Coordinates of C-alpha atoms (C1' of nucleotides) in Angstrom, one line a residue:
Chain A
X142 CA 0.0 0.0 0.0
X143 CA 1.4 3.3 -1.0
X144 CA 1.1 5.7 1.9
X145 CA -0.4 8.5 -0.2
X146 CA -2.9 6.2 -1.7
X147 CA -4.7 6.0 1.6
X148 CA -8.3 7.2 2.1
X149 CA -8.7 9.1 5.4
X150 CA -11.8 10.6 6.9
X151 CA -12.1 13.0 9.8
X152 CA -15.5 13.1 11.4
X153 CA -16.3 16.0 13.7
X154 CA -19.6 16.4 15.6
X155 CA -21.2 19.8 15.0
X156 CA -21.1 21.9 18.2
X157 CA -21.1 18.7 20.1
X158 CA -21.9 19.8 23.7
X159 CA -24.9 21.8 22.4
X160 CA -26.3 18.8 20.6
X161 CA -25.8 16.7 23.7
X162 CA -27.9 19.2 25.7
X163 CA -30.5 19.5 22.9
X164 CA -30.9 15.7 22.8
X165 CA -32.0 15.9 26.5
X166 CA -34.2 19.0 25.9
X167 CA -35.4 18.8 22.3
X168 CA -37.5 21.9 22.7
X169 CA -34.4 23.9 22.1
X170 CA -33.7 22.4 18.7
X171 CA -33.4 25.1 16.1
X172 CA -32.9 27.8 18.7
X173 CA -29.7 29.7 19.3
X174 CA -27.9 28.0 22.2
X175 CA -24.6 27.5 23.9
X176 CA -23.1 25.5 26.7
X177 CA -21.2 27.4 29.5
X178 CA -19.5 26.4 32.6
X179 CA -19.5 28.3 35.9
X180 CA -22.5 30.6 35.3
X181 CA -22.2 32.8 38.4
X182 CA -19.5 35.0 37.0
X183 CA -20.7 37.0 33.9
X184 CA -22.9 34.0 32.8
X185 CA -20.0 31.6 32.7
X186 CA -17.6 30.9 29.8
X187 CA -19.1 29.5 26.6
X188 CA -17.4 26.3 25.5
X189 CA -19.8 25.4 22.7
X190 CA -22.1 27.6 20.5
X191 CA -24.5 26.3 17.9
X192 CA -24.8 27.6 14.4
X193 CA -28.0 29.5 15.0
X194 CA -26.2 31.5 17.6
X195 CA -23.0 32.0 15.6
X196 CA -25.1 33.9 13.1
X197 CA -25.5 36.6 15.8
X198 CA -21.8 36.7 16.3
X199 CA -21.7 34.6 19.5
X200 CA -18.4 32.8 19.8
X201 CA -16.8 30.2 21.9
X202 CA -14.9 31.7 24.8
X203 CA -17.4 34.5 25.2
X204 CA -19.1 35.1 28.5
X205 CA -22.7 34.1 28.7
X206 CA -23.8 37.7 29.4
X207 CA -22.0 39.0 26.4
X208 CA -23.8 36.4 24.2
X209 CA -27.1 37.5 25.6
X210 CA -26.3 41.1 24.5
X211 CA -25.6 39.9 21.0
X212 CA -28.6 37.5 20.9
X213 CA -31.4 38.2 23.4
X214 CA -33.0 34.8 22.7
X215 CA -29.7 32.9 23.3
X216 CA -30.3 30.0 25.6
X217 CA -27.5 28.9 27.9
X218 CA -27.1 25.3 29.0
X219 CA -24.9 24.9 32.0
X220 CA -22.3 22.2 32.5
X221 CA -23.2 20.0 35.4
X222 CA -21.3 20.8 38.6
X223 CA -20.2 18.2 41.2
X224 CA -18.5 19.4 44.3
X225 CA -18.3 22.9 42.9
X226 CA -16.5 21.7 39.9
X227 CA -17.4 21.3 36.2
X228 CA -18.2 17.7 35.3
X229 CA -18.1 16.6 31.7
X230 CA -19.3 13.1 32.1
X231 CA -22.5 13.8 30.2
X232 CA -20.4 14.6 27.1
X233 CA -18.0 11.7 27.6
X234 CA -21.0 9.3 27.7
X235 CA -22.5 10.9 24.5
X236 CA -19.0 10.6 22.9
X237 CA -19.1 6.9 23.7
X238 CA -22.4 6.6 22.0
X239 CA -20.9 8.0 18.8
X240 CA -17.8 5.8 19.0
X241 CA -19.9 2.7 19.5
X242 CA -21.3 3.3 16.0
X243 CA -18.0 4.1 14.5
X244 CA -16.3 1.0 16.0
X245 CA -19.1 -1.2 14.9
X246 CA -18.6 -0.2 11.3
X247 CA -14.9 0.4 10.8
X248 CA -11.8 -1.4 11.8
X249 CA -9.4 1.5 12.1
X250 CA -10.8 4.3 14.2
X251 CA -8.8 6.9 16.1
X252 CA -10.5 8.9 18.9
X253 CA -8.8 12.3 18.3
X254 CA -10.9 14.2 20.8
X255 CA -14.2 13.9 22.6
X256 CA -16.0 14.6 19.4
X257 CA -13.6 13.8 16.6
X258 CA -12.5 10.6 14.9
X259 CA -10.1 9.8 12.2
X260 CA -11.0 6.7 10.1
X261 CA -8.6 5.0 7.8
X262 CA -10.9 3.8 5.0
X263 CA -8.3 2.5 2.7
X264 CA -9.2 -1.2 3.1
X265 CA -12.9 -0.5 3.2
X266 CA -12.7 1.3 -0.1
X267 CA -10.7 -1.5 -1.7
X268 CA -13.4 -4.0 -0.7
X269 CA -16.1 -1.7 -1.9
X270 CA -14.4 -1.5 -5.3
X271 CA -15.1 -5.2 -5.9
X272 CA -18.8 -4.5 -5.7
X273 CA -18.6 -2.3 -8.8
X274 CA -21.3 0.0 -7.6
X275 CA -22.8 2.5 -10.0
X276 CA -23.0 5.6 -7.8
X277 CA -25.2 8.5 -8.6
X278 CA -25.5 12.1 -7.3
X279 CA -28.2 10.9 -5.0
X280 CA -25.6 8.9 -3.0
X281 CA -23.9 12.2 -2.1
X282 CA -26.6 14.5 -0.9
X283 CA -24.3 16.3 1.6
X284 CA -21.0 16.0 -0.2
X285 CA -19.0 18.9 -1.4
X286 CA -15.7 19.2 -3.3
X287 CA -13.1 21.3 -1.6
X288 CA -12.4 23.1 -4.8
X289 CA -16.0 24.1 -5.4
X290 CA -17.1 26.9 -3.2
X291 CA -20.5 27.8 -4.6
X292 CA -23.3 28.4 -2.3
X293 CA -25.9 27.5 -4.9
X294 CA -27.2 23.9 -4.5
X295 CA -27.8 23.4 -8.3
X296 CA -24.2 24.3 -9.0
X297 CA -22.9 21.9 -6.3
X298 CA -24.9 19.2 -7.9
X299 CA -23.8 20.0 -11.4
X300 CA -20.1 20.1 -10.6
X301 CA -20.2 17.1 -8.3
X302 CA -22.2 15.1 -10.8
X303 CA -19.6 15.8 -13.5
X304 CA -16.8 14.9 -11.2
X305 CA -18.3 11.6 -10.0
X306 CA -19.0 10.5 -13.6
X307 CA -15.5 11.4 -14.6
X308 CA -13.9 9.4 -11.9
X309 CA -16.1 6.4 -12.4
X310 CA -15.4 6.4 -16.2
X311 CA -11.7 7.2 -16.1
X312 CA -9.8 7.2 -12.8
X313 CA -6.6 8.7 -14.1
X314 CA -6.4 11.1 -11.2
X315 CA -7.1 8.4 -8.7
X316 CA -10.1 10.1 -7.4
X317 CA -12.4 7.1 -7.4
X318 CA -11.0 6.0 -4.0
X319 CA -12.0 9.3 -2.5
X320 CA -15.4 9.0 -4.1
X321 CA -16.0 5.6 -2.5
X322 CA -14.6 7.0 0.8
X323 CA -17.1 9.8 0.6
X324 CA -19.9 7.3 -0.1
X325 CA -19.0 5.3 3.1
X326 CA -18.9 8.5 5.1
X327 CA -22.3 9.6 3.8
X328 CA -23.6 6.3 5.1
X329 CA -21.9 6.4 8.5
X330 CA -23.0 9.9 9.1
X331 CA -26.6 8.8 8.5
X332 CA -26.1 5.9 10.8
X333 CA -24.7 8.2 13.5
X334 CA -27.7 10.4 13.2
X335 CA -30.1 7.5 13.3
X336 CA -28.5 5.8 16.2
X337 CA -27.4 8.7 18.4
X338 CA -29.4 11.6 17.2
X339 CA -26.3 13.7 16.5
X340 CA -25.3 15.5 13.3
X341 CA -21.7 15.7 12.2
X342 CA -19.5 16.9 9.4
X343 CA -16.6 15.2 7.8
X344 CA -13.6 15.6 5.6
X345 CA -12.3 12.9 3.1
X346 CA -8.8 13.1 1.8
X347 CA -5.5 11.3 1.3
X348 CA -4.1 12.2 4.8
X349 CA -5.1 13.4 8.2
X350 CA -4.1 17.0 7.8
X351 CA -6.1 17.4 4.6
X352 CA -9.1 15.6 6.0
X353 CA -9.0 17.8 9.1
X354 CA -8.7 20.9 7.1
X355 CA -11.5 20.3 4.6
X356 CA -13.8 19.0 7.3
X357 CA -14.3 22.7 8.2
X358 CA -15.0 23.9 4.7
X359 CA -18.7 23.0 4.8
X360 CA -20.4 22.9 8.1
X361 CA -22.6 21.9 9.7
X362 CA -24.1 18.6 8.5
X363 CA -22.0 18.3 5.4
X364 CA -18.9 16.6 4.2
X365 CA -16.1 17.7 1.9
X366 CA -13.7 15.8 -0.4
X367 CA -10.2 17.2 -0.8
X368 CA -8.5 15.8 -4.0
X369 CA -4.8 16.0 -4.6
X370 CA -5.4 18.4 -7.5
X371 CA -7.0 20.8 -5.0
X372 CA -3.8 21.2 -3.0
X373 CA -2.0 24.0 -4.8
X374 CA -4.9 26.5 -5.3
X375 CA -6.4 25.9 -1.9
X376 CA -3.1 26.1 0.0
X377 CA -2.4 29.4 -1.8
X378 CA -5.4 30.8 0.2
X379 CA -5.0 28.8 3.4
X380 CA -3.6 30.8 6.3
X381 CA -0.7 29.0 8.0
X382 CA -2.6 28.9 11.3
X383 CA -5.3 26.8 9.8
X384 CA -3.1 23.8 9.5
X385 CA -3.3 21.3 12.4
X386 CA -0.2 21.8 14.5
X387 CA 0.5 25.3 13.2
X388 CA -2.3 27.1 15.1
X389 CA 0.0 28.3 17.8
X390 CA 3.6 29.3 18.2
X391 CA 4.9 26.9 15.6
X392 CA 2.7 28.7 13.0
X393 CA 3.8 32.1 14.2
X394 CA 7.4 31.0 13.7
X395 CA 6.6 29.9 10.1
X396 CA 5.0 33.2 9.4
X397 CA 7.8 35.2 10.9
X398 CA 10.7 33.2 9.5
X399 CA 9.5 32.9 5.9
X400 CA 7.4 36.0 5.8
X401 CA 4.4 34.1 4.5
X402 CA 0.7 34.4 5.2
X403 CA -0.5 31.3 3.4
X404 CA 0.8 27.8 3.7
X405 CA 1.2 27.5 -0.1
X406 CA 3.7 30.3 -0.2
X407 CA 6.2 27.9 1.4
X408 CA 6.5 26.0 -1.9
X409 CA 9.2 28.4 -3.0
X410 CA 11.5 27.2 -0.2
X411 CA 13.8 24.3 -0.6
X412 CA 13.8 21.4 1.8
X413 CA 17.1 22.6 3.1
X414 CA 15.8 26.1 3.9
X415 CA 12.7 24.7 5.7
X416 CA 14.9 22.3 7.7
X417 CA 17.4 25.0 8.6
X418 CA 14.7 27.1 10.1
X419 CA 12.3 24.6 11.5
X420 CA 14.6 21.7 12.3
X421 CA 15.1 18.5 10.4
X422 CA 11.9 16.8 11.3
X423 CA 9.5 19.7 11.1
X424 CA 11.1 21.0 8.0
X425 CA 10.7 17.6 6.3
X426 CA 7.1 17.4 7.5
X427 CA 6.3 20.9 6.1
X428 CA 8.0 20.2 2.8
X429 CA 6.0 17.1 2.2
X430 CA 2.8 18.6 3.6
X431 CA 2.5 21.5 1.1
X432 CA 2.9 18.9 -1.7
X433 CA 0.0 17.0 -0.3
X434 CA 2.1 14.3 1.4
X435 CA 1.6 13.6 5.1
X436 CA 2.1 10.1 6.5
X437 CA 0.9 10.3 10.1
X438 CA -1.0 7.0 10.5
X439 CA -4.5 6.7 11.9
X440 CA -3.9 4.9 15.2
X441 CA -6.4 2.3 16.3
X442 CA -7.2 3.8 19.7
X443 CA -10.5 4.3 21.4
X444 CA -9.4 4.4 25.0
X445 CA -8.0 7.4 26.9
X446 CA -4.3 7.2 27.7
X447 CA -5.0 9.3 30.8
X448 CA -7.9 10.3 33.0
X449 CA -7.6 13.7 34.7
X450 CA -9.5 16.3 36.7
X451 CA -8.3 19.8 37.2
X452 CA -9.6 23.2 38.4
X453 CA -8.4 26.8 38.3
X454 CA -8.5 29.1 41.3
X455 CA -8.0 32.5 39.7
X456 CA -7.5 35.7 41.5
X457 CA -9.1 35.9 44.9
X458 CA -10.4 32.4 44.7
X459 CA -6.9 31.1 45.0
X460 CA -6.1 28.4 47.6
X461 CA -4.2 29.9 50.5
X462 CA -4.8 27.4 53.3
X463 CA -4.0 23.8 53.8
X464 CA -7.7 23.1 54.6
X465 CA -8.9 24.5 51.3
X466 CA -6.2 22.6 49.4
X467 CA -7.1 19.4 51.2
X468 CA -10.8 19.8 50.3
X469 CA -10.0 20.3 46.6
X470 CA -7.5 17.5 46.5
X471 CA -10.4 15.3 47.8
X472 CA -12.9 16.6 45.2
X473 CA -10.5 16.1 42.3
X474 CA -9.4 12.7 43.6
X475 CA -13.1 11.7 43.8
X476 CA -13.7 12.6 40.2
X477 CA -10.7 10.8 39.0
X478 CA -11.5 7.8 41.2
X479 CA -15.0 7.5 39.9
X480 CA -13.9 7.6 36.3
X481 CA -11.1 5.2 36.9
X482 CA -13.4 2.7 38.5
X483 CA -15.7 2.9 35.5
X484 CA -12.7 2.5 33.2
X485 CA -11.5 -0.5 35.1
X486 CA -14.8 -2.3 34.8
X487 CA -15.2 -1.5 31.2
X488 CA -11.7 -1.9 29.9
X489 CA -10.0 -4.3 32.3
X490 CA -7.1 -2.1 33.0
X491 CA -5.6 -0.2 35.8
X492 CA -3.8 3.1 35.9
X493 CA -0.4 2.9 37.6
X494 CA 0.8 6.4 37.8
X495 CA -0.7 9.5 39.5
X496 CA 0.5 12.8 38.3
X497 CA -0.2 16.1 40.2
X498 CA 0.0 19.4 38.3
X499 CA -0.2 22.7 40.1
X500 CA 0.4 26.3 39.3
X501 CA 1.6 28.5 42.1
X502 CA 1.3 32.3 42.6
X503 CA 5.0 32.5 41.5
X504 CA 3.6 31.5 38.1
X505 CA 5.6 28.3 38.0
X506 CA 3.9 25.1 37.0
X507 CA 4.9 22.0 38.9
X508 CA 4.4 18.4 37.7
X509 CA 5.1 15.5 40.1
X510 CA 4.2 11.8 39.9
X511 CA 3.8 8.9 42.3
X512 CA 2.7 5.3 41.8
X513 CA -0.9 4.1 42.1
X514 CA -1.0 1.0 44.2
X515 CA -4.7 0.9 44.7
X516 CA -7.7 2.9 43.6
X517 CA -8.8 4.9 46.6
X518 CA -10.1 8.5 46.9
X519 CA -8.2 9.0 50.2
X520 CA -5.0 7.6 48.7
X521 CA -5.2 9.9 45.7
X522 CA -6.1 12.9 47.8
X523 CA -3.4 12.2 50.4
X524 CA -0.7 11.6 47.7
X525 CA -1.7 14.8 46.0
X526 CA -1.7 16.8 49.3
X527 CA 1.6 15.4 50.3
X528 CA 3.2 16.4 47.0
X529 CA 1.7 19.9 47.2
X530 CA 2.9 20.4 50.7
X531 CA 6.5 20.1 49.5
X532 CA 6.1 23.6 48.0
X533 CA 4.7 25.2 51.1
X534 CA 7.2 27.8 52.4
X535 CA 5.2 28.4 55.6
X536 CA 5.7 26.6 58.9
X537 CA 4.3 23.1 59.1
X538 CA 2.1 24.1 62.0
X539 CA 0.4 26.9 60.2
X540 CA -2.7 26.4 58.2
X541 CA -1.6 29.2 55.8
X542 CA 0.0 28.0 52.5
X543 CA 2.4 30.1 50.6
X544 CA 2.8 30.7 47.7
X545 CA -1.0 30.5 47.0
X546 CA -2.2 27.9 44.5
X547 CA -4.0 28.9 41.3
X548 CA -4.5 25.5 39.7
X549 CA -4.5 21.9 40.7
X550 CA -4.8 18.9 38.4
X551 CA -4.7 15.2 39.1
X552 CA -4.1 12.8 36.2
X553 CA -4.0 9.0 36.2
X554 CA -2.2 7.2 33.4
X555 CA 0.3 4.4 32.5
X556 CA -2.5 1.9 32.2
X557 CA -1.7 -1.8 32.7
X558 CA -3.9 -4.4 31.3
X559 CA -5.3 -7.1 33.6
X560 CA -6.2 -9.5 30.8
X561 CA -4.0 -12.5 31.0
X562 CA -5.7 -15.5 29.5
X563 CA -5.9 -14.8 25.8
X564 CA -3.6 -16.7 23.5
X565 CA -1.5 -14.9 21.0
X566 CA -3.3 -16.6 18.2
X567 CA -6.5 -15.1 19.5
X568 CA -5.1 -11.7 19.5
X569 CA -3.6 -12.0 16.0
X570 CA -6.7 -13.4 14.5
X571 CA -8.5 -10.1 15.0
X572 CA -6.7 -8.7 12.0
X573 CA -6.9 -10.8 9.0
X574 CA -5.8 -8.7 6.1
X575 CA -2.4 -8.4 4.6
X576 CA -0.1 -5.5 4.6
X577 CA 2.4 -4.6 2.0
X578 CA 5.6 -3.4 3.6
X579 CA 7.3 -2.1 0.5
X580 CA 6.1 1.3 -0.4
X581 CA 6.8 3.2 -3.6
X582 CA 8.0 6.7 -2.6
X583 CA 8.8 8.7 -5.6
X584 CA 7.4 11.8 -4.0
X585 CA 8.1 11.2 -0.4
X586 CA 11.1 12.9 1.2
X587 CA 11.9 11.1 4.4
X588 CA 14.4 12.5 6.8
X589 CA 14.5 9.7 9.3
X590 CA 18.0 8.5 9.9
X591 CA 19.0 5.0 9.0
X592 CA 19.2 2.9 12.1
X593 CA 22.0 0.5 12.5
X594 CA 21.0 -3.1 12.4
X595 CA 22.6 -5.6 14.6
X596 CA 22.6 -9.4 14.4
X597 CA 23.3 -10.5 17.9
X598 CA 20.6 -13.0 18.6
X599 CA 21.6 -16.5 19.4
X600 CA 18.5 -18.5 19.9
X601 CA 16.9 -19.0 16.6
X602 CA 14.9 -22.0 17.4
X603 CA 11.5 -20.3 17.6
X604 CA 9.8 -20.1 14.3
X605 CA 7.0 -17.7 13.6
X606 CA 4.6 -20.6 13.7
X607 CA 5.9 -21.7 17.1
X608 CA 5.2 -18.3 18.5
X609 CA 1.9 -17.9 17.0
X610 CA 0.6 -21.2 18.1
X611 CA 1.8 -21.0 21.7
X612 CA -1.6 -20.8 23.3
X613 CA -1.0 -19.8 26.9
X614 CA 1.6 -17.2 27.0
X615 CA 0.3 -14.7 29.5
X616 CA -0.4 -11.2 28.3
X617 CA 0.2 -8.7 31.0
X618 CA 1.7 -5.7 29.4
X619 CA 0.0 -3.7 26.7
X620 CA 2.4 -4.7 24.0
X621 CA 0.0 -7.2 22.5
X622 CA -2.9 -5.0 22.8
X623 CA -1.2 -2.4 20.6
X624 CA -0.1 -5.2 18.3
X625 CA -3.5 -6.6 18.0
X626 CA -5.1 -3.2 17.3
X627 CA -2.6 -2.4 14.5
X628 CA -1.7 0.8 16.3
X629 CA 1.1 1.7 14.2
X630 CA 2.2 2.5 10.7
X631 CA 4.9 0.8 8.7
X632 CA 8.1 2.8 8.7
X633 CA 9.3 4.3 5.4
X634 CA 12.8 5.1 4.6
X635 CA 14.2 6.7 1.6
X636 CA 17.0 4.9 -0.3
X637 CA 18.6 7.6 -2.4
X638 CA 20.0 5.2 -4.9
X639 CA 17.0 3.6 -6.4
X640 CA 14.2 5.6 -4.9
X641 CA 12.5 2.6 -3.3
X642 CA 12.0 2.2 0.4
X643 CA 11.9 -0.7 2.6
X644 CA 10.6 -1.3 6.0
X645 CA 13.8 -1.8 7.8
X646 CA 13.7 -0.8 11.4
X647 CA 15.4 -3.1 13.9
X648 CA 14.2 -4.2 17.2
X649 CA 17.7 -3.6 18.6
X650 CA 17.2 0.2 18.5
X651 CA 14.3 -0.3 20.8
X652 CA 16.4 -2.3 23.1
X653 CA 19.2 0.1 23.3
X654 CA 17.0 3.0 24.1
X655 CA 14.9 1.0 26.5
X656 CA 18.0 -0.2 28.3
X657 CA 19.4 3.2 28.7
X658 CA 16.0 4.5 29.9
X659 CA 16.0 1.8 32.5
X660 CA 19.3 2.8 33.8
X661 CA 18.2 6.3 34.2
X662 CA 15.1 5.2 36.0
X663 CA 17.1 2.9 38.3
X664 CA 19.2 5.8 39.6
X665 CA 16.4 8.3 39.7
X666 CA 16.0 10.2 43.0
X667 CA 12.5 9.0 43.3
X668 CA 13.7 5.6 44.3
X669 CA 11.5 4.4 47.2
X670 CA 11.4 0.8 48.0
X671 CA 7.6 0.6 48.0
X672 CA 7.5 1.6 44.4
X673 CA 9.6 -1.3 43.2
X674 CA 8.7 -4.8 42.3
X675 CA 11.0 -7.5 41.1
X676 CA 10.5 -8.7 37.5
X677 CA 10.0 -12.4 37.5
X678 CA 11.9 -12.8 34.2
X679 CA 15.1 -10.8 34.8
X680 CA 14.8 -10.3 38.6
X681 CA 15.6 -6.7 38.2
X682 CA 14.0 -4.2 40.5
X683 CA 11.5 -2.2 38.4
X684 CA 9.5 0.8 39.3
X685 CA 5.9 -0.3 39.4
X686 CA 4.6 2.2 36.9
X687 CA 7.2 1.1 34.4
X688 CA 6.2 -2.5 34.4
X689 CA 4.0 -2.2 31.3
X690 CA 7.0 -1.1 29.3
X691 CA 9.3 -3.5 31.0
X692 CA 7.0 -6.4 30.1
X693 CA 7.0 -5.1 26.6
X694 CA 10.7 -5.3 26.7
X695 CA 10.6 -9.0 27.4
X696 CA 8.0 -9.7 24.9
X697 CA 9.9 -7.8 22.3
X698 CA 12.9 -9.8 23.2
X699 CA 11.1 -13.0 22.6
X700 CA 9.8 -11.8 19.3
X701 CA 13.1 -10.6 18.1
X702 CA 13.6 -14.0 16.7
X703 CA 10.5 -13.6 14.6
X704 CA 11.6 -10.2 13.6
X705 CA 14.8 -11.5 12.1
X706 CA 13.0 -14.1 10.2
X707 CA 10.7 -11.5 8.9
X708 CA 13.5 -9.2 7.8
X709 CA 14.8 -11.8 5.5
X710 CA 11.4 -12.2 3.9
X711 CA 11.1 -8.4 3.4
X712 CA 14.4 -8.2 1.7
X713 CA 13.7 -11.0 -0.7
X714 CA 10.2 -10.1 -1.9
X715 CA 8.3 -7.1 -3.0
X716 CA 5.4 -7.6 -0.6
X717 CA 4.9 -9.7 2.4
X718 CA 1.7 -11.3 3.6
X719 CA 1.8 -12.0 7.2
X720 CA -0.3 -14.7 8.7
X721 CA -3.2 -13.4 10.6
X722 CA -2.0 -9.8 11.0
X723 CA -1.7 -6.7 9.0
X724 CA 1.2 -5.4 11.1
X725 CA 4.8 -6.0 11.1
X726 CA 6.9 -5.9 14.2
X727 CA 8.6 -2.9 12.7
X728 CA 5.5 -0.8 13.2
X729 CA 5.4 -1.5 16.9
X730 CA 9.1 -1.0 17.4
X731 CA 9.1 2.3 15.6
X732 CA 6.7 3.7 18.1
X733 CA 8.6 2.2 21.0
X734 CA 11.9 3.5 19.8
X735 CA 10.6 7.0 20.0
X736 CA 9.9 6.9 23.7
Chain B
dC118 C1' -10.0 37.9 40.0
dA119 C1' -11.3 35.0 35.1
dT120 C1' -12.2 30.8 29.9
dT121 C1' -12.0 26.3 31.9
dC122 C1' -11.3 21.6 31.7
dA123 C1' -9.2 17.9 29.3
dA124 C1' -6.2 15.1 26.5
dG125 C1' -2.1 14.0 23.6
dC126 C1' 2.7 14.7 21.9
dG127 C1' 7.5 15.9 21.7
dG128 C1' 11.7 17.7 23.7
dT129 C1' 15.0 17.3 27.2
Chain C
dA76 C1' 10.1 12.2 34.7
dC77 C1' 8.9 16.7 33.9
dC78 C1' 7.6 20.6 31.1
dG79 C1' 5.6 23.2 27.4
dC80 C1' 2.8 23.3 23.4
dT81 C1' -1.4 22.3 20.8
dT82 C1' -6.0 21.4 20.3
dG83 C1' -11.1 21.1 21.2
dA84 C1' -15.8 21.7 23.4

DNA sequence: CATTCAAGCGGT
DNA sequence: ACCGCTTGA
């Protein structure tokens, strides 16, 4: 599979929080509304505004009172408060409703935010091709072409109709894939509406950046196709800040350094110039991006990597006594605890690391972590309080805390799976399709360095079949979960000689980095005996929250044998079909080696 | 006094 | 591990 022959969609719920509230109170459908949190101060801050209200100039971030001035009929929904703190569970639950539909219909779905999902439709489109459907304009009632900006419905239909006939008759521009992708997305959007009640918009393109960009071209309740031939003329009018990842300081840097306003203006700069100013990696990314090439994979991930609760205490509301801090530690701990318990029941996993974030009056932000040994509100609260107290300059006997605190957050992460009974074969069998690991790359500039390969494995007695058929190897870390879910993308490397790339990463690079990382951890100042457990395989003392990775290390070691066998296959054939999986070990290792 | 809360990623 | 940046409702 060529990386720029993918079909990627980005689905984005329209003013999601408002729709969630309107689903509960349908009498507000069609009326200008918004959702705000903390209504006592100037009507709270608006975090979602529907399209009816946007017509009046109401915007996200505005105060509720200000919105009322612009639009007297504006209705404000308020975020639920628990213990005096905004609670977003209602929207998380609604999000789960949407993702249930997506996951039931597609294999490769990435939860990008509470209301956004990337879908890799490449395989779905290939399967659909075999059906040789004759699609008509009626299959695309909400579809727009990125290059067609008309507001007149008849014109949309005329131009889209011509385009769809063209690419069904002669697909020389390779647009037929995108057409089929758009067809699938028309259907899933209908399904989402039918099964959840929510409207959404979508973008369909060859990569995530383009899908994300064009999703915003026609909103709400519409979808947009971005073809490769749209790139130049649209990028010529696309402000740098509109590109995902360039909305902040990085984008400002681009504008300043290159004196450009629109992303397309960067085309006149060489790869070298971009890399000199932006760094090797970012420069490479930009150079490819403005030529329509962007290879970031859609990760198969539906679960949160962390669960957190935080609250600001601005101005006079700051926390200046131990009592106040203790109370809020407890409230935040309770929120995290409740969500962790739900997560544990649903996802059979446990968070192993608690991270406390606080901002002091000195304007410094502090982040400190400690292990989670059991889920308990009091444990979370006490751990948090203990960490915060380290920054109190006042006497231990006083209730006064200096410097005052303006923000506290508690985050739980480093999840460890409990599941330990599934066989490897079971896990692998979830993915049944092939992957082609050799990718044609005429257009792709890749700046990743070659990694040295080592051949230092002795035991070569485990065949791939042996490993795959071992039924009872316990799965404790999340290595296999990632593997099973095809979380990663095959690595591409440019070979300057013949302009072909091979998937050629080595497991050894993962090892070397992991090992050095371990050494650092073993001499870290946080070393407290309680936090260590002894690994049953290597008898090393390992920090409890590093066990998932440590277990990955062992599994990776065991599978290195398989890796070596695979490498020889890759080198000797153009494509490789792997039994019962569409992932190579490379793909996993690539991610790991970045840690 | 004041967007706020939340999540992920990359650099070091 | 910790910090800053980015994004989104």
